[in-house]
Short mmCIF file of C-alpha atoms in Angstrom, two decimals:
data_model
loop_
_atom_site.label_atom_id
_atom_site.label_comp_id
_atom_site.label_asym_id
_atom_site.label_seq_id
_atom_site.Cartn_x
_atom_site.Cartn_y
_atom_site.Cartn_z
CA MET D 93 -40.51 92.17 15.41
CA THR D 94 -37.38 91.71 16.37
CA SER D 95 -37.18 90.45 19.86
CA ALA D 96 -40.06 87.60 18.02
CA VAL D 97 -37.46 84.96 17.17
CA PRO D 98 -35.09 85.45 19.61
CA SER D 99 -38.68 84.13 22.05
CA THR D 100 -40.28 81.94 19.50
CA LEU D 101 -36.09 80.19 19.08
CA THR D 102 -36.65 78.88 23.31
CA THR D 103 -39.83 78.06 22.86
CA PHE D 104 -38.42 75.27 20.14
CA LEU D 105 -35.15 74.64 22.05
CA CYS D 106 -37.72 74.22 26.07
CA PHE D 107 -40.06 71.38 23.29
CA LEU D 108 -37.37 69.74 22.26
CA PHE D 109 -35.73 69.38 25.95
CA LEU D 110 -38.74 68.62 27.42
CA ALA D 111 -39.21 66.00 24.51
CA ALA D 112 -35.80 64.20 24.75
CA ASN D 113 -36.51 64.01 28.73
CA PHE D 114 -39.86 62.47 28.54
CA SER D 115 -38.36 59.52 26.24
CA GLY D 116 -35.60 59.04 28.35
CA ALA D 117 -38.65 58.18 31.35
CA VAL D 118 -40.08 56.29 29.21
CA ALA D 119 -37.45 54.32 27.95
CA GLN D 120 -36.16 53.70 31.46
CA GLU D 121 -40.12 52.79 32.71
CA SER D 122 -39.71 50.43 29.93
CA ALA D 123 -36.03 48.83 31.34
CA SER D 124 -37.50 48.49 35.25
CA LYS D 125 -40.18 46.30 33.46
CA GLN D 126 -38.22 43.63 31.26
CA PRO D 127 -36.62 40.49 33.39
CA ALA D 128 -33.59 40.98 34.27
CA ALA D 129 -30.88 38.48 31.94
CA THR D 130 -30.68 35.69 32.09
CA ALA D 131 -26.59 34.53 33.09
CA LYS D 132 -25.09 31.10 31.74
CA PRO D 133 -24.89 28.78 33.51
CA GLU D 134 -20.54 29.11 33.56
CA LYS D 135 -19.74 24.97 31.50
CA LYS D 136 -18.93 22.05 34.59
CA ILE D 137 -15.57 21.42 34.36
CA ALA D 138 -14.69 17.36 34.45
CA GLU D 139 -11.20 17.16 36.25
CA ILE D 140 -8.90 14.17 34.61
CA LYS D 141 -6.73 13.43 37.93
CA ILE D 142 -3.25 10.86 36.29
CA GLY D 143 -1.04 9.47 38.68
CA TYR D 144 2.91 8.44 37.55
CA LEU D 145 3.84 6.35 40.25
CA ARG D 146 7.62 6.12 39.72
CA ALA D 147 10.54 3.81 40.74
CA TYR D 148 13.57 5.30 40.64
CA ALA D 149 17.76 5.58 41.29
CA PRO D 150 20.13 6.72 39.59
CA GLN D 151 21.57 3.49 36.70
CA LEU D 152 24.90 2.91 36.83
CA THR D 153 25.89 1.47 33.07
CA LEU D 154 28.92 0.89 31.47
CA SER D 155 28.98 4.80 29.04
CA LEU D 156 27.80 7.72 29.41
CA LEU D 157 26.06 7.52 26.72
CA ASP D 158 23.27 5.16 28.60
CA LEU D 159 22.30 7.51 31.48
CA PRO D 160 18.58 7.81 31.11
CA PRO D 161 17.49 11.17 32.12
CA ARG D 162 16.46 12.30 35.42
CA ASP D 163 13.15 13.21 34.72
CA GLU D 164 12.97 10.06 31.92
CA GLY D 165 9.34 9.13 31.52
CA VAL D 166 7.76 12.52 33.36
CA ALA D 167 8.82 14.99 30.83
CA SER D 168 6.86 13.35 28.08
CA ALA D 169 3.71 12.75 30.47
CA LYS D 170 3.35 16.13 31.11
CA VAL D 171 3.31 16.84 27.29
CA ALA D 172 0.78 14.70 26.89
CA ILE D 173 -0.97 16.72 29.15
CA GLY D 174 -0.66 19.29 27.72
CA ASP D 175 -2.07 18.09 24.59
CA ASN D 176 -4.92 16.65 25.88
CA ASN D 177 -6.17 19.95 27.95
CA THR D 178 -5.51 21.09 24.07
CA THR D 179 -8.37 19.23 22.85
CA GLY D 180 -10.08 18.96 26.69
CA ALA D 181 -10.86 22.75 26.14
CA PHE D 182 -13.19 22.83 23.74
CA LEU D 183 -15.00 19.59 25.74
CA GLY D 184 -15.15 20.87 29.30
CA GLN D 185 -12.04 18.56 30.29
CA LYS D 186 -9.27 20.15 32.58
CA PHE D 187 -6.50 17.41 32.63
CA SER D 188 -3.84 17.36 35.31
CA LEU D 189 -0.98 14.50 36.79
CA ASP D 190 0.08 13.72 40.15
CA ILE D 191 3.84 12.30 39.73
CA THR D 192 4.56 10.40 43.00
CA GLU D 193 8.45 8.87 43.53
CA ILE D 194 9.78 5.84 45.10
CA LYS D 195 13.02 3.22 45.69
CA PRO D 196 13.48 0.68 43.31
CA ASP D 197 13.29 -2.16 46.26
CA SER D 198 10.22 -0.52 48.37
CA ASP D 199 7.18 -0.90 48.90
CA ALA D 200 4.41 0.72 46.31
CA VAL D 201 1.46 0.82 48.27
CA GLN D 202 1.73 3.19 50.87
CA ALA D 203 2.92 5.60 47.88
CA PHE D 204 -0.19 4.63 45.21
CA ASP D 205 -2.81 4.46 48.18
CA GLY D 206 -1.06 7.97 48.55
CA LEU D 207 -2.06 8.74 44.46
CA ILE D 208 -5.73 7.30 44.89
CA ALA D 209 -6.73 9.95 47.94
CA LYS D 210 -6.28 12.66 45.94
CA GLY D 211 -8.56 11.28 43.41
CA ASP D 212 -6.56 10.51 41.03
CA ARG D 213 -8.27 6.68 39.19
CA TYR D 214 -5.85 6.75 36.37
CA VAL D 215 -2.29 5.34 37.54
CA VAL D 216 0.92 5.33 34.59
CA ALA D 217 3.22 2.45 36.37
CA ASP D 218 6.86 2.94 35.67
CA LEU D 219 7.73 0.60 38.14
CA SER D 220 9.77 -3.30 38.77
CA ALA D 221 6.62 -6.71 37.46
CA LYS D 222 6.67 -7.32 41.23
CA GLN D 223 5.88 -3.80 42.30
CA LEU D 224 2.99 -2.97 39.12
CA LEU D 225 1.32 -6.57 41.28
CA SER D 226 1.54 -5.49 45.07
CA ILE D 227 -1.20 -3.03 43.67
CA ALA D 228 -2.81 -4.14 40.23
CA ASP D 229 -5.31 -5.96 42.86
CA ILE D 230 -6.02 -2.85 45.38
CA ALA D 231 -6.13 -0.55 41.91
CA ARG D 232 -8.58 -3.33 41.17
CA ASP D 233 -10.97 -2.75 43.93
CA LYS D 234 -11.43 0.44 43.62
CA GLY D 235 -11.67 1.13 39.59
CA VAL D 236 -8.71 2.74 39.11
CA LEU D 237 -7.16 1.59 35.49
CA ILE D 238 -3.02 1.59 35.52
CA PHE D 239 -1.12 1.56 32.92
CA ASN D 240 2.05 -0.26 32.62
CA ILE D 241 5.77 2.05 31.17
CA GLY D 242 8.03 0.13 32.87
CA ALA D 243 7.77 -3.27 33.56
CA THR D 244 8.96 -6.01 30.36
CA ASP D 245 8.31 -9.18 31.71
CA ASP D 246 5.37 -11.45 29.65
CA SER D 247 4.17 -13.06 32.48
CA LEU D 248 2.38 -9.49 33.10
CA ARG D 249 0.34 -10.07 29.95
CA GLU D 250 0.23 -14.01 30.80
CA GLU D 251 -0.52 -15.54 33.98
CA ASP D 252 -0.42 -12.43 36.61
CA CYS D 253 -2.41 -11.00 33.96
CA ARG D 254 -5.05 -8.04 35.35
CA ILE D 255 -8.32 -6.56 33.67
CA ASN D 256 -7.13 -3.02 34.68
CA VAL D 257 -3.88 -3.62 34.18
CA PHE D 258 -2.97 -2.20 30.61
CA HIS D 259 0.41 -2.45 28.84
CA ILE D 260 2.26 -0.05 26.83
CA ALA D 261 5.51 -1.32 27.64
CA PRO D 262 6.24 -3.89 25.33
CA THR D 263 7.35 -7.20 26.13
CA ARG D 264 10.86 -8.76 26.19
CA SER D 265 9.47 -11.80 23.84
CA MET D 266 8.27 -8.70 21.32
CA LEU D 267 11.42 -6.63 21.71
CA ALA D 268 13.43 -10.83 20.73
CA ASP D 269 10.47 -11.40 18.15
CA ALA D 270 11.18 -8.21 16.42
CA LEU D 271 15.22 -8.96 16.29
CA ALA D 272 14.53 -12.58 15.38
CA GLN D 273 12.36 -11.84 12.33
CA TYR D 274 14.76 -9.11 10.35
CA LEU D 275 17.79 -12.00 11.33
CA MET D 276 16.25 -13.74 9.22
CA VAL D 277 15.33 -12.13 6.67
CA LYS D 278 19.05 -11.17 6.25
CA LYS D 279 19.37 -14.92 6.03
CA TRP D 280 21.62 -14.65 9.39
CA PRO D 281 20.33 -17.84 10.52
CA ASN D 282 23.20 -18.77 13.22
CA TRP D 283 22.96 -17.03 16.44
CA VAL D 284 25.65 -17.53 19.74
CA LEU D 285 23.59 -16.63 22.87
CA LEU D 286 25.23 -14.17 25.42
CA TYR D 287 23.75 -13.80 28.12
CA GLY D 288 24.42 -11.48 31.87
CA SER D 289 23.62 -13.84 35.29
CA HIS D 290 21.18 -11.71 37.09
CA GLU D 291 16.92 -12.62 36.45
CA GLN D 292 15.99 -9.71 34.17
CA ASP D 293 19.39 -11.09 31.87
CA HIS D 294 18.27 -14.70 31.97
CA LEU D 295 15.14 -13.39 31.38
CA TYR D 296 15.39 -12.27 27.83
CA ALA D 297 17.93 -14.63 27.35
CA ASP D 298 14.17 -16.98 27.18
CA ALA D 299 12.75 -14.77 25.20
CA LEU D 300 15.77 -15.41 22.76
CA ARG D 301 15.60 -18.63 22.20
CA ARG D 302 11.84 -18.49 22.20
CA ALA D 303 11.94 -16.35 19.19
CA ALA D 304 14.83 -18.43 16.74
CA ALA D 305 11.77 -21.52 17.67
CA ARG D 306 9.24 -19.38 16.39
CA PHE D 307 11.08 -18.03 13.59
CA GLY D 308 13.93 -20.91 12.52
CA GLY D 309 17.27 -18.96 13.47
CA GLN D 310 19.38 -21.65 15.31
CA ILE D 311 20.88 -20.76 18.31
CA VAL D 312 24.68 -23.35 17.76
CA ALA D 313 26.77 -22.27 21.50
CA GLU D 314 25.20 -19.84 24.73
CA LYS D 315 28.04 -18.42 27.62
CA GLU D 316 26.77 -17.32 30.58
CA PHE D 317 28.99 -13.87 31.36
CA LYS D 318 29.07 -13.76 35.22
CA ASP D 319 28.52 -10.50 37.19
CA SER D 320 32.14 -10.42 39.49
CA GLY D 321 31.66 -7.37 41.18
CA THR D 322 34.24 -5.18 39.04
CA ALA D 323 34.85 -1.91 39.65
CA ARG D 324 32.84 -0.88 35.85
CA ARG D 325 33.48 2.15 35.99
CA THR D 326 36.52 2.81 36.45
CA ASP D 327 39.37 2.90 34.27
CA THR D 328 40.92 -0.44 35.10
CA GLY D 329 37.69 -3.15 35.70
CA ALA D 330 36.52 -1.10 32.87
CA THR D 331 39.13 -2.50 30.86
CA GLN D 332 39.38 -5.55 32.70
CA ILE D 333 36.17 -6.22 31.08
CA GLN D 334 36.82 -5.54 27.61
CA GLN D 335 39.81 -7.67 27.53
CA GLN D 336 37.89 -10.05 28.39
CA ILE D 337 35.16 -9.76 25.64
CA SER D 338 37.95 -11.40 23.34
CA VAL D 339 38.93 -14.80 25.49
CA PHE D 340 35.04 -15.34 26.15
CA THR D 341 34.67 -15.41 23.03
CA GLN D 342 37.20 -17.21 20.90
CA ASP D 343 36.33 -21.04 21.58
CA LEU D 344 32.10 -21.09 19.25
CA PRO D 345 31.60 -22.02 16.80
CA GLU D 346 30.82 -20.98 13.32
CA HIS D 347 28.03 -17.73 13.71
CA ASP D 348 26.81 -15.85 11.66
CA VAL D 349 25.21 -12.47 14.79
CA VAL D 350 25.96 -11.99 18.41
CA LEU D 351 23.06 -11.91 20.47
CA VAL D 352 23.35 -9.84 22.99
CA ALA D 353 20.54 -10.03 26.82
CA ASP D 354 22.45 -8.03 29.48
CA GLU D 355 19.88 -5.63 30.60
CA SER D 356 21.46 -5.62 33.72
CA GLU D 357 24.43 -3.75 32.29
CA VAL D 358 28.10 -5.82 33.43
CA PHE D 359 28.74 -6.71 29.81
CA GLY D 360 27.62 -5.92 26.39
CA THR D 361 28.33 -2.76 25.59
CA TYR D 362 31.95 -4.14 25.36
CA VAL D 363 30.52 -6.99 23.21
CA PRO D 364 30.33 -4.79 19.71
CA TYR D 365 34.28 -4.80 17.91
CA ARG D 366 35.58 -6.84 20.53
CA THR D 367 34.64 -10.26 19.51
CA TRP D 368 37.38 -12.60 18.55
CA THR D 369 35.62 -13.87 14.42
CA PRO D 370 34.08 -11.03 13.26
CA ARG D 371 30.65 -9.90 13.89
CA PRO D 372 27.37 -8.64 13.93
CA VAL D 373 25.97 -8.30 17.19
CA ALA D 374 22.50 -7.96 18.60
CA GLY D 375 20.49 -7.57 21.46
CA THR D 376 21.12 -5.56 23.85
CA ALA D 377 24.49 -4.06 22.86
CA GLY D 378 24.28 -3.43 18.82
CA LEU D 379 21.89 -4.19 16.87
CA VAL D 380 18.75 -2.68 20.17
CA ALA D 381 15.49 -3.21 19.57
CA SER D 382 12.94 -0.36 21.08
CA SER D 383 9.47 0.72 21.30
CA TRP D 384 11.28 4.60 20.10
CA HIS D 385 14.46 6.19 19.13
CA PRO D 386 15.46 9.47 18.93
CA ALA D 387 16.41 9.61 15.04
CA SER D 388 12.89 8.07 14.67
CA GLU D 389 12.04 10.71 11.43
CA GLN D 390 8.81 8.91 10.03
CA TRP D 391 5.75 8.94 10.36
CA GLY D 392 5.26 12.48 11.35
CA GLY D 393 8.35 11.30 14.46
CA ILE D 394 10.14 14.36 13.36
CA GLN D 395 7.21 16.89 14.37
CA MET D 396 7.09 15.14 17.86
CA GLN D 397 10.85 14.80 18.52
CA SER D 398 11.14 18.84 17.68
CA ARG D 399 8.27 19.41 19.86
CA PHE D 400 9.80 17.47 22.76
CA LEU D 401 13.40 18.68 22.29
CA ARG D 402 11.16 22.57 22.27
CA THR D 403 9.97 21.64 25.61
CA THR D 404 11.80 19.62 27.63
CA GLY D 405 15.26 20.75 26.17
CA ARG D 406 16.23 16.20 25.45
CA ARG D 407 15.43 13.29 22.87
CA MET D 408 12.67 11.66 23.15
CA LEU D 409 13.70 7.68 24.62
CA SER D 410 11.73 5.00 24.36
CA LYS D 411 10.38 5.27 27.95
CA ASP D 412 9.18 9.22 27.29
CA MET D 413 7.82 7.95 24.27
CA SER D 414 6.03 4.93 25.82
CA ALA D 415 4.59 7.12 29.16
CA TRP D 416 3.05 9.57 26.37
CA THR D 417 1.03 6.84 24.60
CA ALA D 418 -0.55 6.41 28.20
CA VAL D 419 -1.77 9.24 28.87
CA ARG D 420 -3.02 10.22 25.18
CA ALA D 421 -4.49 6.63 25.44
CA VAL D 422 -6.30 8.21 28.55
CA GLY D 423 -7.37 11.80 26.94
CA GLU D 424 -8.07 9.66 23.36
CA ALA D 425 -10.59 7.72 25.77
CA THR D 426 -12.46 10.37 27.64
CA THR D 427 -12.67 12.57 24.70
CA ARG D 428 -14.31 9.94 23.12
CA THR D 429 -16.78 8.48 25.79
CA ASN D 430 -17.28 12.42 26.51
CA GLY D 431 -17.05 10.92 30.27
CA ASP D 432 -14.91 9.83 33.25
CA ASP D 433 -15.90 7.25 34.11
CA PRO D 434 -12.83 4.18 35.04
CA LYS D 435 -15.58 1.50 34.04
CA LYS D 436 -16.64 3.15 30.63
CA ILE D 437 -13.38 4.00 30.02
CA SER D 438 -12.00 1.04 30.17
CA ASP D 439 -14.65 -0.86 28.17
CA TYR D 440 -13.86 1.79 26.10
CA ILE D 441 -9.98 1.29 24.50
CA ARG D 442 -10.18 -2.21 25.09
CA SER D 443 -13.11 -2.33 22.53
CA ASP D 444 -12.75 -2.60 19.32
CA ASP D 445 -13.40 1.11 18.27
CA PHE D 446 -10.29 2.48 20.32
CA SER D 447 -6.86 3.33 18.40
CA VAL D 448 -4.73 6.05 19.49
CA ALA D 449 -1.97 7.41 17.12
CA ALA D 450 1.48 7.24 18.21
CA PHE D 451 3.53 8.47 15.65
CA LYS D 452 4.14 4.79 14.45
CA GLY D 453 2.82 4.34 11.08
CA GLN D 454 -0.33 3.33 12.17
CA LYS D 455 -2.78 3.89 15.20
CA LEU D 456 -2.58 0.84 17.91
CA THR D 457 -4.87 -1.26 19.31
CA PHE D 458 -4.49 -3.26 22.51
CA ARG D 459 -4.16 -7.05 22.28
CA LYS D 460 -7.86 -8.27 24.00
CA TRP D 461 -6.11 -11.00 25.74
CA ASN D 462 -3.74 -9.54 28.38
CA LEU D 463 -4.32 -5.94 27.46
CA GLN D 464 -0.63 -5.31 25.98
CA LEU D 465 -0.41 -2.63 23.48
CA ARG D 466 0.48 -3.35 19.66
CA GLN D 467 2.41 -1.13 18.46
CA PRO D 468 5.87 -1.53 15.71
CA ILE D 469 9.12 -2.01 17.40
CA LEU D 470 12.30 0.33 16.09
CA LEU D 471 15.88 -1.83 15.17
CA SER D 472 18.10 0.59 15.84
CA ASP D 473 21.56 1.15 17.26
CA ALA D 474 23.32 4.58 18.20
CA LYS D 475 22.71 6.82 15.35
CA SER D 476 19.52 5.95 13.42
CA VAL D 477 16.71 3.53 12.68
CA VAL D 478 17.82 0.80 10.85
CA SER D 479 14.30 -1.74 10.09
CA THR D 480 11.15 -1.53 12.06
CA SER D 481 9.67 -5.35 12.58
CA PRO D 482 6.78 -6.94 11.74
CA GLN D 483 9.39 -7.55 8.68
CA GLU D 484 7.70 -7.47 5.37
CA GLY D 485 6.52 -11.40 4.51
CA TYR D 486 4.59 -12.07 8.09
CA LEU D 487 1.17 -12.58 8.06
CA HIS D 488 -0.69 -12.84 10.73
CA GLN D 489 -4.88 -13.79 10.73
CA VAL D 490 -5.78 -10.11 12.73
CA SER D 491 -3.14 -7.97 12.53
CA GLU D 492 0.59 -8.20 11.31
CA LEU D 493 1.54 -6.56 14.69
CA ASP D 494 0.54 -10.64 16.35
CA THR D 495 3.35 -12.48 14.53
CA LEU D 496 5.79 -10.50 17.64
CA GLY D 497 5.09 -11.81 21.16
CA VAL D 498 2.39 -14.42 22.85
CA ASP D 499 -0.55 -14.15 19.87
CA GLU D 500 -3.87 -15.59 21.25
CA PRO D 501 -3.98 -19.33 21.15
CA GLU D 502 -1.00 -18.82 23.06
CA THR D 503 -1.71 -16.78 26.03
CA LYS D 504 -2.11 -17.78 29.23
CA CYS D 505 -3.62 -14.78 30.37
CA ALA D 506 -6.89 -15.02 32.13
CA LEU D 507 -8.56 -11.85 32.95
CA LYS D 508 -9.74 -11.35 36.08
#
């Protein structure tokens, strides 16, 4: 009787072992008959390649503080690429940036062709007006969109406008109008105009004359400051120019404000506090109109400033904001259209549905008649933003922003 228990236990264990093996065999056979799991197809990634064509050479400025950073514009374009990719990751889009640099007086065509050969169908251009025009028609014929962030020439938006060139940088007329509105609001209507002897100085002076006529200002006197070729950054050269300012402004009639048009950086920085009669200075010195300022902190600007500072180690300048806005405009358009067709992107950007947020208190859009970006203009000194134009009271039937620069009834642009 005692030997029966182990025998029974042994029989029971054998049964369990056989049952387990049988169950496993059935499971294996069943698994072998199941169709192989279908692998999910990988989501196709659309690569949006953006070119950055830049004309660069070290600049000569009267103040060391005015020397532009080596990566001006480029740094913010890279930040915007990161912003685009944050959204693009959810939509199967990947943005990249190709940077090409040329000299300010060199031919831009070869460098532009190089970007196109890399597959760039959107190009951020920091070029002179002449260089930009040299590539505009080539880009149009190849279906490439250009975003101008450097040239402020009104002619590029008027008689020389192109249907594939979008302008992020404000025009000289927009900058001058923004300044004129503020001076009229302050009831400082009588102006003296001091301008340099270089072409860009004359163009800004023309914009200030236009603004005076448009908003009721009176230019009571004008004087041209001739560039004598003095070594401006030497002690003797700087002292010589500074001493000239007081005498240069001695015989001026009664006025409220001194306007300076000195884009070429010959004398303008030395005008404030050195005029014969104590008067506020505005234009390219003193109170300056620009698309952005390192101290701008309204409308979420402080968030953008802080993020840019953490990324680049410096403050954000006007060209930085223009480059960031250009890359973000491409990102916004490709996101909304869910594609990478420059024709569709161009149509969408010019439509009523498009806008881009740029920390300026309102969404920005392009003018349909000349593809200029509507935008508020900041009026600032070296330390802070003094005011923002359009000024209160300057109304428009479509957008108050269209009180700055060339309005549709005035335009000479015929997009082609």
